[in-house]
Amino acid sequence: MLEFSFFNDYDIIEDTPPGYICKGNDFDSFFIETGNRKNIKILKKVNITEYSKNDYGYLVSNLNNKIQINCKVLVVANGANSRFSSLNVGNKKKPLHHASAVKSYYSVIKELHGYNFAEFFFLDKTVHGDLWIFPIGNGLANIGLGIRNDFIAKKKINLIYLFFEIIDSHPKVKDRFFNIKLEGKVEGHHILIGSHRCKISDKNVILVDDSAHLIDPLKGGRLGYAIFNG
């Protein structure tokens, strides 16, 4: 086991924690509330599906064209499945730099880290990937598994099946997960790993977050990089 902090000479007892972990929905709500306080116009339940280049920049609209917006700079923030990033900026998906992950929230977890550190397990069955535990507080944790796509294809891995197999029976972690309770459903998502050069901007376009492949290739971290990129 190796433990490390983000800063040299970090004092666990005296210093302010270097990071904060929360649920994704709470994090999104924080941004919406901040936008409202800053008088930023937020269009809720609007799915932008159409876009076209013009002399000014871009015209974007929803499917029935009831909402149309001309913009000088288009900020693309539609995630790892961004067709815009692939088709219009040229960032093609590559198996060596593309992973898949499943995660869920669990409660009543035995022996969460005493100082609420995020934990990563590099196990024999997760080559080219890892299992993680992110403590959220009050005995609740985000637990997930991510593995590179080429390895999933080569080994014909069922990611959800392997996830539950590790939790239930892997000798390194099974005792930690005894009597845990699943809170909600297991969700899957794609991960575009930032382990190669790709474009994050073009004329009148800026890519941010997952659409810009800003994922830590070692442990899969994304939000810190997304904020810094923003």
CSV table of C-alpha atoms in Angstrom, one decimal:
chain,number,residue,atom,x,y,z
A,1,MET,CA,0.0,0.0,0.0
A,2,LEU,CA,1.2,3.5,-0.9
A,3,GLU,CA,-0.4,6.7,0.6
A,4,PHE,CA,0.4,10.2,-0.7
A,5,SER,CA,-1.1,13.6,-0.6
A,6,PHE,CA,-1.2,16.4,-3.2
A,7,PHE,CA,1.2,18.6,-1.4
A,8,ASN,CA,4.7,18.1,0.1
A,9,ASP,CA,4.8,18.3,3.9
A,10,TYR,CA,1.0,17.9,4.2
A,11,ASP,CA,-0.2,17.5,7.8
A,12,ILE,CA,-3.3,15.4,7.8
A,13,ILE,CA,-4.4,16.7,11.2
A,14,GLU,CA,-3.6,20.4,10.9
A,15,ASP,CA,-3.9,21.3,7.2
A,16,THR,CA,-7.0,21.9,5.1
A,17,PRO,CA,-7.8,18.8,3.0
A,18,PRO,CA,-6.5,19.2,-0.6
A,19,GLY,CA,-9.6,17.9,-2.2
A,20,TYR,CA,-13.4,17.5,-1.8
A,21,ILE,CA,-15.6,14.7,-2.9
A,22,CYS,CA,-19.3,14.9,-3.5
A,23,LYS,CA,-22.1,13.4,-5.7
A,24,GLY,CA,-22.1,14.4,-9.3
A,25,ASN,CA,-25.7,15.7,-9.1
A,26,ASP,CA,-24.8,18.0,-6.2
A,27,PHE,CA,-21.8,19.2,-8.1
A,28,ASP,CA,-24.0,20.1,-11.2
A,29,SER,CA,-26.5,21.8,-8.9
A,30,PHE,CA,-23.7,24.0,-7.5
A,31,PHE,CA,-22.9,25.2,-11.0
A,32,ILE,CA,-26.5,25.9,-11.9
A,33,GLU,CA,-26.9,27.9,-8.7
A,34,THR,CA,-23.7,29.8,-9.4
A,35,GLY,CA,-24.9,30.6,-12.9
A,36,ASN,CA,-28.2,31.9,-11.6
A,37,ARG,CA,-26.4,34.2,-9.1
A,38,LYS,CA,-24.3,35.6,-11.9
A,39,ASN,CA,-27.4,36.2,-14.1
A,40,ILE,CA,-26.2,33.7,-16.7
A,41,LYS,CA,-29.1,32.7,-18.9
A,42,ILE,CA,-29.6,28.9,-18.4
A,43,LEU,CA,-32.0,27.0,-20.8
A,44,LYS,CA,-33.1,23.9,-18.9
A,45,LYS,CA,-34.4,20.8,-20.7
A,46,VAL,CA,-33.1,22.1,-24.0
A,47,ASN,CA,-31.2,19.6,-26.1
A,48,ILE,CA,-29.0,21.2,-28.7
A,49,THR,CA,-28.9,18.8,-31.7
A,50,GLU,CA,-28.2,21.0,-34.7
A,51,TYR,CA,-25.2,23.2,-35.5
A,52,SER,CA,-23.8,24.9,-38.6
A,53,LYS,CA,-20.8,27.1,-39.3
A,54,ASN,CA,-21.4,30.6,-40.5
A,55,ASP,CA,-19.5,33.8,-41.1
A,56,TYR,CA,-20.1,34.9,-37.5
A,57,GLY,CA,-19.2,31.6,-35.8
A,58,TYR,CA,-21.8,29.0,-35.2
A,59,LEU,CA,-25.6,28.7,-35.3
A,60,VAL,CA,-26.9,26.1,-32.9
A,61,SER,CA,-30.5,25.0,-32.3
A,62,ASN,CA,-32.7,22.2,-30.9
A,63,LEU,CA,-34.4,19.6,-33.0
A,64,ASN,CA,-37.5,21.6,-34.0
A,65,ASN,CA,-35.5,24.9,-34.4
A,66,LYS,CA,-37.7,26.6,-31.8
A,67,ILE,CA,-34.5,27.8,-30.1
A,68,GLN,CA,-31.7,29.2,-32.3
A,69,ILE,CA,-28.6,30.9,-31.0
A,70,ASN,CA,-25.8,32.6,-32.9
A,71,CYS,CA,-22.4,32.5,-31.1
A,72,LYS,CA,-18.9,33.7,-31.9
A,73,VAL,CA,-17.4,30.9,-29.9
A,74,LEU,CA,-19.0,27.5,-29.4
A,75,VAL,CA,-18.0,25.8,-26.2
A,76,VAL,CA,-18.4,22.1,-26.6
A,77,ALA,CA,-19.2,20.3,-23.3
A,78,ASN,CA,-21.2,17.3,-24.3
A,79,GLY,CA,-19.1,14.6,-22.8
A,80,ALA,CA,-17.2,11.5,-23.8
A,81,ASN,CA,-19.7,10.7,-26.5
A,82,SER,CA,-19.3,14.0,-28.3
A,83,ARG,CA,-19.9,13.5,-32.0
A,84,PHE,CA,-18.9,17.2,-32.5
A,85,SER,CA,-15.4,16.5,-31.2
A,86,SER,CA,-15.1,13.5,-33.4
A,87,LEU,CA,-16.7,14.8,-36.7
A,88,ASN,CA,-15.8,18.5,-36.6
A,89,VAL,CA,-12.5,18.8,-34.7
A,90,GLY,CA,-11.1,15.4,-35.8
A,91,ASN,CA,-10.6,13.7,-32.4
A,92,LYS,CA,-11.3,10.1,-33.4
A,93,LYS,CA,-11.8,7.5,-30.7
A,94,LYS,CA,-8.8,5.2,-30.2
A,95,PRO,CA,-9.0,2.0,-28.2
A,96,LEU,CA,-5.7,2.6,-26.5
A,97,HIS,CA,-6.9,5.9,-25.2
A,98,HIS,CA,-10.5,5.0,-24.5
A,99,ALA,CA,-11.9,3.2,-21.5
A,100,SER,CA,-15.2,2.2,-20.0
A,101,ALA,CA,-16.3,2.3,-16.4
A,102,VAL,CA,-19.2,1.4,-14.1
A,103,LYS,CA,-19.9,2.9,-10.7
A,104,SER,CA,-22.5,3.3,-8.0
A,105,TYR,CA,-23.0,4.5,-4.5
A,106,TYR,CA,-22.8,2.2,-1.5
A,107,SER,CA,-23.4,2.7,2.2
A,108,VAL,CA,-22.3,1.0,5.4
A,109,ILE,CA,-18.8,0.2,4.1
A,110,LYS,CA,-16.4,-1.4,6.5
A,111,GLU,CA,-13.1,0.4,7.2
A,112,LEU,CA,-13.3,3.4,4.9
A,113,HIS,CA,-10.0,5.2,5.0
A,114,GLY,CA,-9.5,6.9,8.4
A,115,TYR,CA,-8.7,10.3,6.8
A,116,ASN,CA,-11.3,9.9,4.0
A,117,PHE,CA,-8.6,9.5,1.4
A,118,ALA,CA,-9.6,8.4,-2.1
A,119,GLU,CA,-8.5,4.9,-2.7
A,120,PHE,CA,-7.4,3.1,-5.9
A,121,PHE,CA,-6.8,-0.6,-6.3
A,122,PHE,CA,-4.7,-2.0,-9.1
A,123,LEU,CA,-5.7,-5.6,-9.0
A,124,ASP,CA,-4.7,-8.7,-11.1
A,125,LYS,CA,-8.1,-8.7,-12.8
A,126,THR,CA,-8.0,-4.9,-13.6
A,127,VAL,CA,-4.9,-4.7,-15.7
A,128,HIS,CA,-5.0,-1.4,-17.7
A,129,GLY,CA,-7.6,-0.1,-15.2
A,130,ASP,CA,-8.5,0.1,-11.5
A,131,LEU,CA,-11.1,-0.2,-8.8
A,132,TRP,CA,-11.8,2.9,-6.7
A,133,ILE,CA,-13.4,4.0,-3.5
A,134,PHE,CA,-14.3,7.7,-3.0
A,135,PRO,CA,-15.7,8.3,0.5
A,136,ILE,CA,-18.4,11.0,0.5
A,137,GLY,CA,-19.3,11.1,4.2
A,138,ASN,CA,-21.7,9.4,6.6
A,139,GLY,CA,-20.5,5.9,5.6
A,140,LEU,CA,-21.4,6.6,1.9
A,141,ALA,CA,-18.9,6.0,-0.9
A,142,ASN,CA,-18.7,6.1,-4.7
A,143,ILE,CA,-17.3,2.7,-5.8
A,144,GLY,CA,-16.4,2.0,-9.4
A,145,LEU,CA,-14.3,0.1,-11.9
A,146,GLY,CA,-12.7,1.3,-15.1
A,147,ILE,CA,-10.7,-0.6,-17.7
A,148,ARG,CA,-9.2,0.4,-21.0
A,149,ASN,CA,-11.4,-0.7,-24.0
A,150,ASP,CA,-8.8,-2.7,-25.9
A,151,PHE,CA,-8.2,-4.9,-22.8
A,152,ILE,CA,-11.9,-5.3,-22.4
A,153,ALA,CA,-12.2,-6.5,-26.0
A,154,LYS,CA,-9.1,-8.8,-25.8
A,155,LYS,CA,-10.3,-10.5,-22.6
A,156,LYS,CA,-14.0,-10.3,-23.5
A,157,ILE,CA,-14.7,-8.7,-20.1
A,158,ASN,CA,-18.3,-8.1,-18.9
A,159,LEU,CA,-17.5,-5.0,-16.8
A,160,ILE,CA,-20.6,-5.1,-14.6
A,161,TYR,CA,-20.1,-8.8,-13.9
A,162,LEU,CA,-16.4,-8.2,-13.0
A,163,PHE,CA,-17.3,-5.3,-10.8
A,164,PHE,CA,-19.7,-7.4,-8.7
A,165,GLU,CA,-17.2,-10.4,-8.8
A,166,ILE,CA,-14.5,-8.2,-7.3
A,167,ILE,CA,-16.7,-6.7,-4.6
A,168,ASP,CA,-18.1,-10.2,-3.6
A,169,SER,CA,-15.0,-12.4,-3.8
A,170,HIS,CA,-11.6,-10.7,-4.4
A,171,PRO,CA,-9.3,-11.5,-1.5
A,172,LYS,CA,-7.9,-8.0,-1.4
A,173,VAL,CA,-11.2,-6.1,-1.0
A,174,LYS,CA,-14.0,-8.5,-0.2
A,175,ASP,CA,-13.8,-8.0,3.6
A,176,ARG,CA,-14.1,-4.2,3.1
A,177,PHE,CA,-17.4,-4.7,1.3
A,178,PHE,CA,-19.0,-7.1,3.7
A,179,ASN,CA,-22.7,-6.1,4.3
A,180,ILE,CA,-22.5,-3.0,2.1
A,181,LYS,CA,-25.8,-1.7,0.7
A,182,LEU,CA,-26.3,-0.5,-2.9
A,183,GLU,CA,-27.8,3.0,-3.0
A,184,GLY,CA,-29.3,3.5,-6.4
A,185,LYS,CA,-28.3,1.7,-9.6
A,186,VAL,CA,-25.0,0.8,-11.2
A,187,GLU,CA,-24.2,3.3,-14.1
A,188,GLY,CA,-21.8,2.9,-17.0
A,189,HIS,CA,-19.9,5.6,-18.9
A,190,HIS,CA,-17.1,6.1,-21.4
A,191,ILE,CA,-13.8,7.6,-20.5
A,192,LEU,CA,-11.6,9.4,-23.1
A,193,ILE,CA,-8.1,9.2,-21.6
A,194,GLY,CA,-5.8,12.2,-21.9
A,195,SER,CA,-2.8,9.9,-22.8
A,196,HIS,CA,-2.3,11.3,-26.3
A,197,ARG,CA,-2.3,14.6,-28.1
A,198,CYS,CA,-5.6,15.8,-29.4
A,199,LYS,CA,-7.1,19.1,-30.4
A,200,ILE,CA,-9.0,21.0,-27.7
A,201,SER,CA,-9.8,24.0,-29.9
A,202,ASP,CA,-10.5,25.0,-33.5
A,203,LYS,CA,-11.7,28.1,-35.2
A,204,ASN,CA,-14.6,29.4,-33.2
A,205,VAL,CA,-14.6,26.3,-31.1
A,206,ILE,CA,-13.3,25.3,-27.6
A,207,LEU,CA,-13.6,21.8,-26.2
A,208,VAL,CA,-13.9,21.4,-22.4
A,209,ASP,CA,-14.3,18.5,-19.9
A,210,ASP,CA,-14.7,14.9,-21.3
A,211,SER,CA,-15.1,16.1,-24.9
A,212,ALA,CA,-11.5,17.4,-24.7
A,213,HIS,CA,-10.1,14.0,-23.5
A,214,LEU,CA,-9.1,15.5,-20.1
A,215,ILE,CA,-9.0,12.3,-18.1
A,216,ASP,CA,-6.0,11.3,-15.9
A,217,PRO,CA,-4.6,8.2,-17.6
A,218,LEU,CA,-3.4,6.7,-14.3
A,219,LYS,CA,-6.5,6.9,-12.0
A,220,GLY,CA,-9.3,8.3,-14.2
A,221,GLY,CA,-9.7,11.7,-12.4
A,222,ARG,CA,-11.6,14.2,-14.4
A,223,LEU,CA,-13.3,17.0,-12.5
A,224,GLY,CA,-10.2,18.8,-11.3
A,225,TYR,CA,-8.8,18.9,-14.8
A,226,ALA,CA,-12.2,20.0,-16.2
A,227,ILE,CA,-12.3,23.0,-13.8
A,228,PHE,CA,-8.7,24.0,-14.6
A,229,ASN,CA,-9.4,23.6,-18.3
A,230,GLY,CA,-12.5,25.8,-18.0
